[in-house]
Amino acid sequence: MVNLLDFDPPALNAFFAARGEKPFRARQTLRWIHGRLADRIEAMTDLARATREALARDAEIRAPSVVSDKTASDGTRKWLLDVGGANAIETVYIPEDDRGTLCISSQAGCALDCAFCSTGKQGFNRNLTVGEIIGQLWHANRELLAAGIAAPWVEHGRHPITNVVMMGMGEPLANYDNVVAAMHLMLDDNAYGLSRRRVTLSTSGLVPAIERLRDDCPVALAVSLHAPTDALRDALVPINRKYPLRELLAACLRYIERAPRDFVTFEYVMLDGVNDSAQQARDLAALVRDVPCKFNLIPFNPFPNTEFATSPRQRILSFQSVLQDAGFVATVRKTRGEDIDAACGQLAGRVQDRTKRRLHRLHVATPS
Ligand code: SAH
Ligand code: SF4
């Protein structure tokens, strides 16, 4: 049984071609599954009954199943999704007045082991499939519509989710092929039709993959910088030992050259007494002088047994002022969904043991 959510547009074309179907069948199917968010092949009523019946024998539409679903007091909603083998991933919906943003996971765990990241502390389990990645967007749109979400763009027939950030669990560029295939679905007019400025990929700095992305799918780029020097970044973001700052910033510049009106967002987690001094802010401004960029300062999200603490508010604001005085746009990330642990960087950290037990029970109850 194939899962139709696993197919990007070219793969769906090839699938229908191999079945002796016309190419427009692939386009119709894309519109049903991703445009109209159908969950059953039988629902695709403009396909001939015989075609549907034959298709339903070989194919299905299957997103990861929901383990838990919580909504915070500020409207942030977090789904914990079962991806098999006692692995769970998280997807977070962040409502704002003018947009609905979905934070999507790309891997179960992460191999890159950044010092301040609870996903990294879990180690790496596996890459998510295309269906598991795009299934998060498909699922969130369906759930929000079913809940009767009130947003002006939904009243105009658009999907609830208008923006996607690849900032959940995992390093998206370490799961390159599946992430790019899923992003092609996000951008396809027959699927989600998001503009490439509304899809943001966040990376810890896999330089060769940044180069490839520029050619394959140049969406908005966010880079987790976190330190103004190689010595400090080596300690915080170990992939820096392989791709140091000079190479990373050169790759950012080349990425932007392809799309001159764009900029890179540099993410910078604020760690008390580690990377948050005024001098470090000045060094940072000097470091990225030549790169069209914005800064997003992220208050550190503590998790059990971490050696780090969050910078005091005043220090974050001083750091921001230094960057602003140097001519940069610098924002401080608002903490959302605090009461349900929905913030970046602590995904599936605190809930892990509890969840593992729950997943275990689930699998025992419904052996597959
Ligand atoms: N692997 C990618 C994307 C996922 S992490 C990356 O590293 O960029 C999304 C963002 O959350 C990254 O900027 C990451 O550095 C940051 N982050 C990780 N742990 C965090 C924590 N405990 N508190 C705040 N931000 C964190
Ligand atoms: Fe992986 Fe990103 Fe966490 Fe680093 S910050 S361990 S790259 S998920």
Coordinates of C-alpha atoms and ligand atoms in Angstrom, one line a residue, residues 103-104 106-107 110 112 114-120 166-173 201-205 222-226 233 237 266-271 296 298-303 306 308 310 333 343-347, ligand 1:
C103 CA 6.3 24.9 13.1
I104 CA 7.2 21.6 11.5
S106 CA 11.9 17.2 10.0
Q107 CA 13.6 14.4 12.0
C110 CA 18.8 15.2 15.8
L112 CA 24.0 17.5 15.6
C114 CA 23.9 21.5 20.0
A115 CA 24.8 22.1 23.6
F116 CA 21.6 24.0 24.5
C117 CA 19.0 21.9 22.6
S118 CA 16.9 19.3 24.2
T119 CA 16.1 17.6 20.8
G120 CA 19.9 17.2 20.3
M166 CA 11.0 24.3 9.5
M167 CA 12.0 24.9 13.1
G168 CA 10.7 21.9 15.0
M169 CA 12.6 18.8 15.9
G170 CA 15.6 17.9 13.7
E171 CA 18.0 19.5 11.3
P172 CA 16.0 19.9 8.0
L173 CA 19.1 20.0 5.8
L201 CA 14.0 26.7 6.7
S202 CA 16.1 27.0 9.8
T203 CA 19.5 25.3 9.7
S204 CA 22.5 25.0 12.1
G205 CA 24.7 25.6 9.1
A222 CA 17.2 31.2 8.8
V223 CA 20.6 30.3 10.2
S224 CA 21.2 29.4 13.8
L225 CA 24.3 31.5 14.6
H226 CA 24.4 31.7 18.4
R233 CA 30.4 28.4 18.2
V237 CA 27.0 24.2 17.7
F266 CA 20.1 34.9 12.0
E267 CA 18.8 33.1 15.1
Y268 CA 20.7 33.8 18.3
V269 CA 19.7 32.0 21.5
M270 CA 20.4 34.1 24.6
L271 CA 22.4 32.2 27.1
N296 CA 15.9 37.0 15.9
I298 CA 15.6 33.8 21.2
P299 CA 15.3 33.7 25.0
F300 CA 16.8 30.3 26.0
N301 CA 14.2 27.7 26.9
P302 CA 15.5 25.7 29.9
F303 CA 15.0 22.0 30.2
T306 CA 20.8 21.8 31.2
F308 CA 22.5 26.9 30.7
T310 CA 18.2 32.3 30.1
R333 CA 11.2 36.2 20.0
A343 CA 8.5 26.7 22.5
C344 CA 11.3 25.9 20.0
G345 CA 14.2 23.9 21.4
Q346 CA 12.4 22.1 24.0
L347 CA 10.2 20.0 21.8
Ligands
SAH1 N1 17.9 22.2 13.5 C1 17.6 23.5 13.1 C2 16.1 23.8 13.3 C3 15.4 23.4 14.5 S1 15.8 24.2 16.0 C4 18.4 24.6 13.7 O1 19.2 24.2 14.6 O2 18.4 25.7 13.2 C5 15.0 25.8 15.8 C6 15.7 26.9 16.6 O3 15.6 26.7 18.0 C7 17.2 27.0 16.3 O4 17.7 28.3 16.1 C8 17.8 26.4 17.6 O5 19.1 26.8 17.8 C9 16.9 26.9 18.6 N2 17.0 26.2 19.9 C10 17.3 25.0 20.2 N3 17.3 24.7 21.5 C11 16.8 25.9 22.1 C12 16.5 26.2 23.4 N4 16.6 25.3 24.4 N5 16.0 27.4 23.7 C13 15.9 28.3 22.7 N6 16.1 28.0 21.4 C14 16.6 26.8 21.1

